[in-house]
Coordinates of C-alpha atoms in Angstrom, one line a residue:
M1 CA 12.5 40.6 21.0
K2 CA 12.3 38.4 24.0
Q3 CA 14.5 35.3 24.1
H4 CA 15.2 32.7 26.7
T5 CA 19.0 32.8 26.8
G6 CA 21.1 29.8 27.7
N7 CA 24.3 29.5 29.6
W8 CA 26.5 27.7 27.1
T9 CA 27.4 27.7 23.5
G10 CA 25.0 25.5 21.4
K11 CA 21.9 26.5 23.3
T12 CA 20.7 28.2 20.1
T13 CA 21.9 27.4 16.6
E14 CA 20.0 30.0 14.6
T15 CA 19.7 33.8 14.5
A16 CA 16.8 35.6 16.1
V17 CA 15.6 38.9 14.7
G18 CA 13.7 41.6 16.5
T19 CA 13.5 45.4 16.8
S20 CA 14.4 47.9 19.6
I21 CA 13.4 51.5 19.9
I22 CA 16.3 53.6 21.2
N23 CA 15.7 57.3 21.7
R24 CA 12.6 57.2 19.4
K25 CA 14.6 55.5 16.6
T26 CA 13.9 51.9 15.6
Y27 CA 16.8 49.5 15.1
K28 CA 16.8 46.0 13.8
I29 CA 18.5 43.6 16.3
I30 CA 20.1 40.3 15.1
D31 CA 20.8 37.9 18.0
L32 CA 23.5 35.5 16.9
P33 CA 23.9 32.0 18.4
G34 CA 26.3 31.6 21.3
T35 CA 29.8 30.6 20.4
Y36 CA 33.4 30.9 21.7
S37 CA 35.0 31.5 18.3
L38 CA 34.6 32.0 14.6
N39 CA 36.5 28.9 13.5
Y40 CA 33.8 27.3 11.4
N41 CA 34.0 24.2 13.5
S42 CA 30.2 24.0 14.1
F43 CA 27.0 25.2 12.7
E44 CA 26.5 28.0 15.1
E45 CA 30.1 29.3 14.4
K46 CA 29.3 29.3 10.7
V47 CA 26.1 31.2 11.2
A48 CA 27.8 33.8 13.3
E49 CA 30.7 34.1 10.8
D50 CA 28.5 34.4 7.8
T51 CA 26.3 37.0 9.4
L52 CA 29.3 39.2 10.3
N53 CA 30.8 38.9 6.9
N54 CA 27.6 39.3 4.7
T55 CA 25.4 41.6 6.7
K56 CA 25.7 45.4 6.8
I57 CA 26.1 46.1 10.5
D58 CA 26.0 49.4 12.2
C59 CA 27.3 48.1 15.6
V60 CA 28.2 44.8 17.1
I61 CA 27.4 44.3 20.8
I62 CA 29.9 41.7 22.1
V63 CA 28.5 40.2 25.3
V64 CA 31.1 38.5 27.6
D65 CA 31.1 37.0 31.0
S66 CA 32.9 39.3 33.4
T67 CA 33.9 36.4 35.6
S68 CA 35.7 34.7 32.7
L69 CA 37.2 37.6 30.8
E70 CA 40.2 35.9 29.3
R71 CA 38.3 33.1 27.7
N72 CA 35.6 35.4 26.4
L73 CA 38.1 37.9 24.9
Y74 CA 39.0 35.3 22.3
L75 CA 35.8 35.8 20.4
C76 CA 35.9 39.5 21.0
L77 CA 39.3 39.9 19.4
E78 CA 38.2 37.8 16.4
I79 CA 35.2 40.1 15.9
L80 CA 37.3 43.2 16.3
S81 CA 39.7 41.9 13.7
K82 CA 36.8 42.2 11.2
T83 CA 35.1 45.4 12.4
S84 CA 35.9 48.0 15.1
K85 CA 32.3 49.3 15.1
A86 CA 31.5 47.5 18.4
V87 CA 30.7 47.8 22.0
L88 CA 31.9 45.4 24.7
C89 CA 29.3 44.4 27.2
L90 CA 30.7 43.1 30.5
N91 CA 27.7 41.1 31.7
L92 CA 27.4 39.3 35.0
W93 CA 29.1 42.3 36.6
D94 CA 27.4 41.6 39.9
E95 CA 28.9 38.1 40.0
A96 CA 32.3 39.5 39.2
Q97 CA 32.0 41.8 42.2
K98 CA 30.9 39.0 44.5
N99 CA 34.0 37.0 43.5
G100 CA 36.3 40.0 44.1
I101 CA 37.1 40.4 40.4
I102 CA 38.0 44.0 39.6
I103 CA 38.4 45.1 35.9
D104 CA 39.8 48.4 34.8
T105 CA 37.2 49.1 32.2
D106 CA 39.0 52.3 31.0
E107 CA 42.2 50.4 30.3
L108 CA 40.2 47.6 28.7
S109 CA 38.5 50.1 26.4
L110 CA 41.9 51.6 25.5
Q111 CA 43.3 48.1 24.7
L112 CA 40.4 47.2 22.5
G113 CA 39.7 50.6 20.9
I114 CA 35.9 50.4 21.7
P115 CA 33.7 51.5 24.5
V116 CA 33.1 49.1 27.4
V117 CA 29.8 48.9 29.4
K118 CA 29.2 47.0 32.6
T119 CA 25.8 45.3 32.9
T120 CA 23.8 42.9 35.0
A121 CA 21.2 41.7 32.5
R122 CA 19.0 39.9 35.1
S123 CA 18.3 43.2 36.9
K124 CA 18.6 45.3 33.7
K125 CA 21.4 47.4 35.3
G126 CA 23.4 49.1 32.6
V127 CA 21.1 48.0 29.8
N128 CA 19.9 51.5 28.9
L129 CA 23.5 52.7 28.9
L130 CA 24.5 49.9 26.6
K131 CA 21.7 50.8 24.2
N132 CA 22.7 54.4 24.1
T133 CA 26.4 53.5 23.6
A134 CA 25.6 51.2 20.8
Q135 CA 23.5 53.9 19.1
N136 CA 26.3 56.4 19.5
V137 CA 28.8 54.0 17.9
A138 CA 26.3 53.3 15.0
N139 CA 25.9 57.1 14.5
G140 CA 29.6 57.8 14.8
D141 CA 29.2 59.9 17.9
I142 CA 31.7 57.9 19.9
K143 CA 35.4 57.8 18.9
I144 CA 36.5 54.3 18.1
F145 CA 39.9 53.2 16.7
E146 CA 41.6 50.2 15.3
V147 CA 44.2 48.5 17.4
K148 CA 47.2 47.3 15.3
S149 CA 47.8 44.1 17.3
I150 CA 44.2 43.1 16.9
K151 CA 44.1 43.8 13.2
E152 CA 47.2 41.5 12.8
I153 CA 45.0 38.5 13.7
E154 CA 43.6 38.4 10.2
K155 CA 47.1 38.5 8.7
V156 CA 48.3 35.3 10.4
E157 CA 48.0 32.6 7.7
S158 CA 48.0 29.4 9.7
K159 CA 44.8 28.6 11.7
E160 CA 46.9 27.1 14.5
K161 CA 49.3 30.1 14.7
R162 CA 46.3 32.5 14.6
A163 CA 44.8 30.7 17.6
I164 CA 48.0 30.8 19.5
Y165 CA 48.5 34.5 18.7
T166 CA 45.0 35.4 19.7
S167 CA 45.2 33.5 22.9
Q168 CA 48.5 35.2 23.8
L169 CA 46.9 38.5 23.1
C170 CA 44.0 37.7 25.4
K171 CA 46.4 36.9 28.2
E172 CA 48.4 40.1 27.7
I173 CA 45.2 42.3 27.8
C174 CA 43.9 40.5 30.9
D175 CA 47.2 41.1 32.7
K176 CA 46.8 44.8 32.1
V177 CA 43.1 45.2 32.9
L178 CA 42.6 42.9 35.8
V179 CA 43.4 45.0 38.9
N180 CA 43.6 41.9 41.1
K181 CA 44.3 38.4 40.0
V182 CA 41.2 36.7 41.4
R183 CA 39.6 34.6 38.7
G184 CA 36.8 32.1 39.0
Y185 CA 33.9 31.5 41.3
S186 CA 33.4 31.9 45.0
E187 CA 34.2 29.2 47.5
K188 CA 30.4 28.4 47.8
Q189 CA 30.2 27.9 44.0
K190 CA 33.2 25.6 44.1
Q191 CA 31.7 23.6 46.9
L192 CA 28.4 23.2 44.9
D193 CA 30.4 22.1 41.9
E194 CA 32.3 19.5 43.9
L195 CA 28.9 18.1 44.9
F196 CA 27.0 18.3 41.6
T197 CA 29.9 17.3 39.2
S198 CA 31.7 14.8 41.4
R199 CA 32.1 11.3 40.0
K200 CA 30.6 9.9 43.2
T201 CA 27.6 12.2 43.7
G202 CA 27.1 13.9 40.3
I203 CA 25.1 11.2 38.6
P204 CA 23.0 10.1 41.6
I205 CA 21.9 13.8 42.3
M206 CA 21.1 14.2 38.6
I207 CA 18.9 11.1 38.7
I208 CA 17.1 12.3 41.8
I209 CA 16.5 15.8 40.2
F210 CA 15.0 14.4 37.0
A211 CA 13.0 11.8 38.8
L212 CA 11.4 14.6 40.8
V213 CA 10.7 16.5 37.6
F214 CA 9.0 13.4 36.0
W215 CA 7.1 12.7 39.2
I216 CA 5.7 16.2 39.3
T217 CA 4.9 16.2 35.6
A218 CA 3.3 12.8 35.7
F219 CA 1.0 13.3 38.6
G220 CA 0.5 17.0 38.5
A221 CA -1.0 16.7 35.1
N222 CA -3.7 14.2 35.9
V223 CA -6.4 16.5 37.3
P224 CA -5.8 19.4 34.8
S225 CA -5.9 16.9 31.9
E226 CA -9.3 15.5 33.0
L227 CA -10.7 19.1 33.5
L228 CA -9.4 20.2 30.1
S229 CA -10.9 17.1 28.5
T230 CA -14.3 17.7 30.1
A231 CA -14.3 21.4 29.0
L232 CA -13.3 20.7 25.4
F233 CA -15.8 17.9 24.9
G234 CA -18.5 20.0 26.6
I235 CA -17.8 22.7 23.9
E236 CA -18.0 19.9 21.3
K237 CA -21.5 18.9 22.4
M238 CA -22.7 22.5 22.2
L239 CA -21.2 23.0 18.7
I240 CA -22.7 19.7 17.5
N241 CA -26.2 20.9 18.8
L242 CA -25.7 24.2 17.0
F243 CA -24.8 22.6 13.7
T244 CA -27.8 20.2 14.0
Q245 CA -30.1 23.1 14.6
I246 CA -29.0 25.1 11.6
G247 CA -29.3 22.1 9.4
V248 CA -25.7 21.1 8.6
P249 CA -25.7 17.6 7.1
S250 CA -24.9 14.9 9.7
V251 CA -22.0 13.5 7.6
I252 CA -20.2 16.9 7.6
T253 CA -20.9 17.4 11.3
S254 CA -19.5 14.0 12.1
F255 CA -16.5 14.6 9.9
L256 CA -15.7 18.0 11.5
F257 CA -16.4 17.0 15.2
D258 CA -16.1 13.2 15.5
G259 CA -13.0 13.4 13.3
I260 CA -11.0 16.6 13.3
Y261 CA -12.2 18.4 16.5
T262 CA -12.1 15.2 18.6
T263 CA -8.6 14.4 17.5
C264 CA -7.3 17.9 18.2
A265 CA -9.2 17.9 21.6
W266 CA -7.5 14.7 22.7
V267 CA -4.1 15.9 21.7
V268 CA -4.6 19.2 23.6
S269 CA -6.0 17.5 26.7
V270 CA -3.3 14.8 26.8
M271 CA -0.3 17.0 25.8
L272 CA -0.9 20.5 27.3
P273 CA -1.0 19.7 31.1
P274 CA 2.3 17.7 31.1
A275 CA 3.9 20.3 28.7
I276 CA 2.9 23.3 30.8
I277 CA 4.5 21.5 33.9
F278 CA 7.6 19.9 32.3
F279 CA 8.9 22.8 30.2
P280 CA 8.8 25.4 33.0
L281 CA 10.4 23.0 35.4
F282 CA 13.1 22.1 32.9
A283 CA 13.7 25.9 32.2
I284 CA 14.0 26.6 35.9
I285 CA 16.7 23.9 36.2
E286 CA 18.5 25.4 33.3
D287 CA 18.2 29.0 34.6
S288 CA 19.6 27.9 38.0
G289 CA 22.8 26.9 36.2
Y290 CA 22.5 23.2 37.0
L291 CA 21.7 21.8 33.5
P292 CA 25.2 22.4 32.1
R293 CA 26.5 20.4 35.1
A294 CA 24.2 17.5 34.3
V295 CA 25.5 17.6 30.7
F296 CA 29.1 17.7 32.0
N297 CA 28.5 14.6 34.1
L298 CA 27.2 12.7 31.1
D299 CA 30.1 13.8 28.9
R300 CA 32.5 11.3 30.5
I301 CA 30.1 8.5 29.7
F302 CA 29.4 9.6 26.1
A303 CA 33.2 10.0 25.4
K304 CA 33.7 6.3 26.1
F305 CA 31.3 5.5 23.2
G306 CA 32.9 7.8 20.7
V307 CA 30.8 10.9 21.0
S308 CA 30.9 14.0 23.2
G309 CA 28.6 15.6 25.8
K310 CA 27.0 17.6 23.0
M311 CA 24.8 14.6 22.4
A312 CA 23.7 14.6 26.0
L313 CA 22.6 18.2 25.5
T314 CA 20.5 17.3 22.5
M315 CA 19.0 14.4 24.3
T316 CA 17.6 16.6 27.0
L317 CA 15.8 18.6 24.3
G318 CA 14.1 15.3 23.2
F319 CA 12.1 15.1 26.4
G320 CA 10.1 18.0 25.1
C321 CA 10.1 17.4 21.4
N322 CA 12.2 15.1 19.3
A323 CA 12.0 17.5 16.3
C324 CA 13.7 20.2 18.5
S325 CA 16.3 17.6 19.5
V326 CA 17.1 16.9 15.8
M327 CA 17.6 20.7 15.1
G328 CA 19.7 20.9 18.2
C329 CA 22.2 18.4 16.6
R330 CA 23.5 21.4 14.6
I331 CA 25.9 22.1 17.4
M332 CA 27.9 18.9 16.6
S333 CA 30.7 19.8 14.3
D334 CA 31.5 16.5 12.7
K335 CA 29.5 14.1 10.6
K336 CA 29.5 11.0 12.8
E337 CA 28.4 12.8 16.0
R338 CA 25.6 14.6 14.2
A339 CA 24.5 11.3 12.6
C340 CA 24.5 9.6 16.0
G341 CA 22.5 12.4 17.6
I342 CA 19.9 12.5 14.7
L343 CA 19.5 8.8 14.3
T344 CA 19.0 8.1 18.0
N345 CA 17.0 11.2 19.0
S346 CA 13.7 9.3 18.9
F347 CA 15.0 6.9 21.6
V348 CA 14.2 9.6 24.1
P349 CA 10.4 9.6 24.8
C350 CA 8.9 13.0 24.0
N351 CA 6.1 14.8 25.7
G352 CA 3.6 12.9 23.6
R353 CA 4.8 9.4 24.6
L354 CA 5.3 10.0 28.3
P355 CA 1.5 9.9 29.1
T356 CA 1.2 6.5 27.4
L357 CA 4.1 5.1 29.3
I358 CA 2.9 6.4 32.6
A359 CA -0.7 5.0 32.1
L360 CA 0.6 1.5 31.2
I361 CA 3.0 1.5 34.2
S362 CA 0.2 2.6 36.6
I363 CA -2.2 -0.1 35.4
F364 CA 0.0 -3.2 35.0
I365 CA 3.1 -2.6 37.2
A366 CA 1.9 -0.3 40.0
P367 CA -1.8 -1.1 40.4
F368 CA -1.7 -1.6 44.2
G369 CA -1.0 0.6 47.3
N370 CA -1.9 4.1 48.1
T371 CA -1.5 7.0 45.6
F372 CA 2.0 7.9 46.9
Q373 CA 3.3 4.4 46.7
K374 CA 1.9 4.0 43.2
S375 CA 3.6 7.3 42.1
I376 CA 7.0 6.2 43.5
I377 CA 6.8 2.8 41.7
T378 CA 5.6 4.4 38.5
V379 CA 8.5 6.9 38.4
F380 CA 11.0 4.2 39.3
V381 CA 9.9 2.0 36.4
L382 CA 9.8 5.1 34.1
L383 CA 13.4 5.8 35.0
L384 CA 14.3 2.2 34.2
L385 CA 12.8 2.6 30.8
L386 CA 14.7 5.9 30.3
L387 CA 17.9 4.0 31.3
L388 CA 17.1 1.4 28.7
S389 CA 16.7 4.2 26.1
F390 CA 20.0 5.7 27.3
I391 CA 21.9 2.4 27.0
F392 CA 20.7 1.8 23.4
T393 CA 21.6 5.4 22.5
L394 CA 25.2 4.7 23.6
L395 CA 25.3 1.3 21.9
I396 CA 24.0 2.6 18.6
S397 CA 26.3 5.6 18.8
K398 CA 29.3 3.3 19.3
I399 CA 28.3 1.3 16.2
L400 CA 27.7 4.4 14.1
T401 CA 31.0 6.0 15.1
K402 CA 32.8 2.8 13.9
S403 CA 30.9 2.6 10.7
I404 CA 30.9 6.3 9.6
K405 CA 34.3 7.3 8.2
E406 CA 35.0 10.7 9.6
E407 CA 37.6 12.6 11.6
N408 CA 37.8 12.0 15.4
S409 CA 35.0 13.2 17.5
S410 CA 35.1 16.9 18.2
G411 CA 35.9 18.4 21.6
F412 CA 33.2 19.7 23.8
I413 CA 33.6 23.2 25.3
L414 CA 31.0 23.7 28.0
E415 CA 30.6 26.8 30.1
L416 CA 29.6 26.2 33.7
P417 CA 27.7 29.4 34.7
P418 CA 27.4 30.6 38.2
Y419 CA 24.5 29.2 40.3
R420 CA 21.8 31.7 40.5
R421 CA 18.3 32.0 41.8
P422 CA 16.0 31.4 38.8
Q423 CA 13.8 34.2 37.6
F424 CA 10.7 32.0 38.1
L425 CA 8.0 34.2 36.6
K426 CA 10.1 35.3 33.6
V427 CA 11.3 31.7 32.9
I428 CA 7.8 30.2 33.2
L429 CA 6.2 32.8 30.9
L430 CA 9.0 32.4 28.3
S431 CA 8.9 28.6 28.4
V432 CA 5.2 28.6 27.9
K433 CA 5.5 31.0 25.0
E434 CA 8.5 29.5 23.3
K435 CA 8.1 25.8 24.0
V436 CA 4.6 24.9 25.2
L437 CA 2.7 26.9 22.6
Y438 CA 5.1 26.0 19.8
V439 CA 4.9 22.2 20.5
L440 CA 1.1 22.4 21.0
S441 CA 0.4 24.3 17.9
R442 CA 2.6 21.9 15.9
A443 CA 0.7 18.9 17.3
V444 CA -2.7 20.5 16.6
L445 CA -1.7 21.3 13.0
V446 CA -0.6 17.7 12.4
S447 CA -3.7 16.4 14.1
I448 CA -6.1 18.0 11.7
P449 CA -5.3 15.8 8.7
A450 CA -4.8 12.9 11.0
G451 CA -8.3 13.3 12.5
A452 CA -9.7 13.5 9.0
L453 CA -8.0 10.2 8.0
L454 CA -9.0 8.4 11.2
W455 CA -12.6 9.4 10.6
V456 CA -12.5 8.0 7.1
V457 CA -11.1 4.6 8.1
A458 CA -13.4 4.3 11.0
N459 CA -16.6 5.3 9.2
T460 CA -16.1 3.7 5.8
D461 CA -17.6 0.2 5.9
I462 CA -16.9 -2.8 3.6
D463 CA -19.3 -5.7 4.2
N464 CA -20.5 -4.2 7.5
Q465 CA -16.9 -3.8 8.8
S466 CA -14.9 -0.6 8.9
I467 CA -11.6 -0.2 7.1
L468 CA -10.0 0.2 10.5
W469 CA -11.2 -3.3 11.5
Y470 CA -9.7 -4.7 8.3
I471 CA -6.4 -2.9 9.0
C472 CA -6.2 -4.2 12.5
N473 CA -6.9 -7.8 11.3
F474 CA -4.3 -7.5 8.6
F475 CA -1.6 -6.6 11.2
E476 CA -2.8 -9.2 13.7
P477 CA -0.2 -11.9 12.8
V478 CA 2.6 -9.2 13.0
G479 CA 1.3 -8.1 16.4
R480 CA 1.1 -11.7 17.8
F481 CA 4.6 -12.3 16.5
I482 CA 6.0 -9.5 18.7
G483 CA 3.8 -10.1 21.7
V484 CA 1.0 -7.6 21.2
D485 CA -2.0 -7.6 18.7
G486 CA -2.9 -6.0 15.4
T487 CA -4.8 -3.2 17.1
V488 CA -1.6 -2.1 18.9
V489 CA 0.4 -2.2 15.7
T490 CA -2.3 -0.2 13.8
S491 CA -2.5 2.3 16.6
F492 CA 1.2 3.1 16.3
L493 CA 1.0 3.3 12.5
L494 CA -2.0 5.6 12.5
S495 CA -0.3 7.8 15.2
F496 CA 2.5 8.6 12.8
P497 CA 1.3 12.3 12.7
A498 CA 1.4 12.6 16.5
N499 CA 2.4 10.2 19.3
E500 CA -0.5 11.4 21.5
L501 CA -3.0 9.5 19.3
V502 CA -1.8 6.0 20.3
F503 CA -4.3 5.3 23.1
P504 CA -7.3 7.1 21.5
V505 CA -6.9 5.1 18.2
M506 CA -6.4 1.9 20.2
L507 CA -9.6 2.4 22.2
M508 CA -11.5 3.5 19.1
S509 CA -10.7 0.1 17.5
Y510 CA -11.3 -2.0 20.6
L511 CA -14.7 -0.4 21.3
N512 CA -15.6 -0.5 17.6
A513 CA -16.4 3.2 17.9
E514 CA -16.7 5.7 15.0
T515 CA -14.9 8.4 16.7
L516 CA -11.7 8.7 18.9
T517 CA -12.2 7.3 22.4
D518 CA -10.1 8.3 25.4
Y519 CA -10.1 6.9 28.9
S520 CA -11.9 8.9 31.6
S521 CA -9.9 7.1 34.2
L522 CA -7.2 4.5 34.6
S523 CA -9.7 1.9 35.9
S524 CA -11.9 2.2 32.8
L525 CA -8.9 1.9 30.6
Q526 CA -7.8 -1.1 32.5
N527 CA -11.2 -2.8 32.0
V528 CA -11.0 -2.2 28.3
L529 CA -7.5 -3.6 27.9
M530 CA -8.1 -6.6 30.2
N531 CA -11.3 -7.5 28.3
E532 CA -9.2 -7.5 25.1
G533 CA -6.8 -10.1 26.6
W534 CA -4.0 -7.8 27.6
T535 CA -1.4 -9.3 30.0
M536 CA 1.7 -7.9 31.7
L537 CA 3.6 -9.1 28.7
T538 CA 1.4 -7.2 26.3
A539 CA 1.9 -4.0 28.4
V540 CA 5.6 -4.4 28.6
N541 CA 5.9 -5.0 24.8
T542 CA 3.7 -2.0 24.1
M543 CA 5.9 0.2 26.3
I544 CA 9.0 -1.1 24.5
L545 CA 7.4 -0.1 21.2
C546 CA 6.4 3.2 22.6
L547 CA 10.1 3.8 23.3
F548 CA 11.5 2.3 20.1
H549 CA 9.5 2.9 17.0
F550 CA 9.6 5.2 14.0
P551 CA 9.7 9.0 14.7
C552 CA 6.5 11.1 14.3
S553 CA 6.0 12.9 11.1
T554 CA 7.3 16.3 12.4
T555 CA 10.5 14.7 13.6
L556 CA 10.9 12.7 10.4
F557 CA 10.5 15.9 8.3
A558 CA 13.1 17.6 10.5
I559 CA 15.5 14.8 10.0
K560 CA 15.1 15.0 6.2
R561 CA 15.5 18.8 6.3
E562 CA 18.6 18.7 8.6
T563 CA 20.5 15.9 6.8
N564 CA 19.2 16.3 3.3
S565 CA 19.7 12.6 3.1
F566 CA 17.1 9.9 2.1
L567 CA 19.4 7.2 3.7
Y568 CA 19.5 8.9 7.1
T569 CA 15.8 9.5 7.0
V570 CA 15.1 5.8 6.3
L571 CA 17.7 4.7 9.0
S572 CA 15.9 6.9 11.5
I573 CA 12.8 4.7 10.9
V574 CA 14.5 1.3 10.6
I575 CA 17.0 1.5 13.6
P576 CA 14.5 2.1 16.4
L577 CA 11.9 -0.2 14.8
L578 CA 14.4 -3.1 14.6
I579 CA 15.4 -2.5 18.3
G580 CA 11.8 -2.4 19.4
I581 CA 10.9 -5.6 17.6
A582 CA 14.1 -7.4 18.8
L583 CA 13.4 -6.4 22.4
C584 CA 9.8 -7.6 22.1
L585 CA 11.0 -11.0 20.8
V586 CA 13.4 -11.2 23.7
T587 CA 10.6 -10.5 26.3
N588 CA 8.4 -13.1 24.5
L589 CA 11.3 -15.7 24.8
F590 CA 11.8 -15.0 28.5
S591 CA 8.1 -15.2 29.1
S592 CA 7.8 -18.5 27.4
F593 CA 10.9 -19.8 29.3
F594 CA 9.4 -18.9 32.7
I595 CA 6.0 -20.3 31.8
S596 CA 7.6 -23.6 30.8
L597 CA 9.5 -23.7 34.1
S598 CA 6.4 -23.1 36.1
Q599 CA 4.7 -26.0 34.4

């Protein structure tokens, strides 16, 4: 089992199951979601508690941060009050040594009644010893014993009194096992925290870092996307020739390749290059220890709107995939926060919408200057759009927190891990495996039926006009009302399975083609759009709709599954759609006002 571990509770909200071979014997390993306690306050705590209570366990490996022993001991004592068949893993031992923290592991073992093993997981120091120790505990080869004071935890009736008793016990144990009283990070770590989490510098630095990530993603993906597109459609031509030679009917060939294959090929060529850049970069930022600091900076802002920084954490997941963002909302312990996170998750443009935004900005807002100047302007405008998304996320959250009757918003406990040099190769490989391939496979699976449907509406004629033509004309009044046209509205509707299909469907309609059409270059795309009467206003309104419209099918299914509520599922469609339409009407009003002034 290989997992990309996070640095704070809530990074994962489900169990992961794998196997490990220890001394030629195979063991089933269950990795529980990270949590600080078993108080049932959030989804991950419930998962951990239920697994411990309802699963036959041979040995529990309790992993704690050596640099923050007292805080981590709380969960350890809660587990030991349920079972003494455990091993305490003191991870980040190298960081503890750097910070001058000395722990008497023999005394700690005596206080807890279980073996204690020092590890540095990044370099795998102590990992084999940990495995062997866990096996010996499971086999009964190591003597373990119950500590009376720990077992008393379960007997304390009041939840509040139990928490006080456990916290006091943690302090007493730490006073006995910490040889010196040095606790915390080094001076260098503190200086970095003062820089990255300061009220003055924290937010600006965060903006610069993410602007750089988007810049690298946007312009690093251009050439690979074109090469991938050329390769995939080169393969398509060869396969079409093969099918023609062996006598496959032309209708079937067209359905398979002009419909299904072409749709999947465009999704892959548009989505894979940005994803293979964005996800590893994001994972590297996380592995360095910076991402929790960015979430910490945003917590102060979110708190003013009735929610906690947990929502900022789920928003960051949305840049990759909104469906993942919805599932990440499980870390929110009360109803209203979870509702805010789920109903506003689609405000964050996912990996499928970013290429559309970047293309429109490049054509209509940053068409002049050299390549570097264009890239700077494009990223700046993209950040403004993300700021707009962020503002509406906060405003809608404020409205929802006032309208949903629930207890006060939950607190947000966030662990700030030490800054470390990222494990670049390992992080990149795991992010490609766990994120890129997952998101890509999901998009391809959704694109198969979408491609079939698009082929049908584009190739079925009524009175010498395709069904697609009739659909576009039907929505033409709606499109004109909000400052676009019927083709743009149709493109968003038919891209419900996957956001990557917006431009291909749009061009297929504009060019009256019978198969999906993509742009070979921004200049060719610009020519098509300008010939169809696009203006700056059309582009701006299309970008607004790209930010604020109904979630894709995968995200919508995730919302229904997570909430089990038809109402929330409908609201997740209606809220962003109403915002998008309202903003388009506002831009139309301003445009008409300035035009009247100029006349």
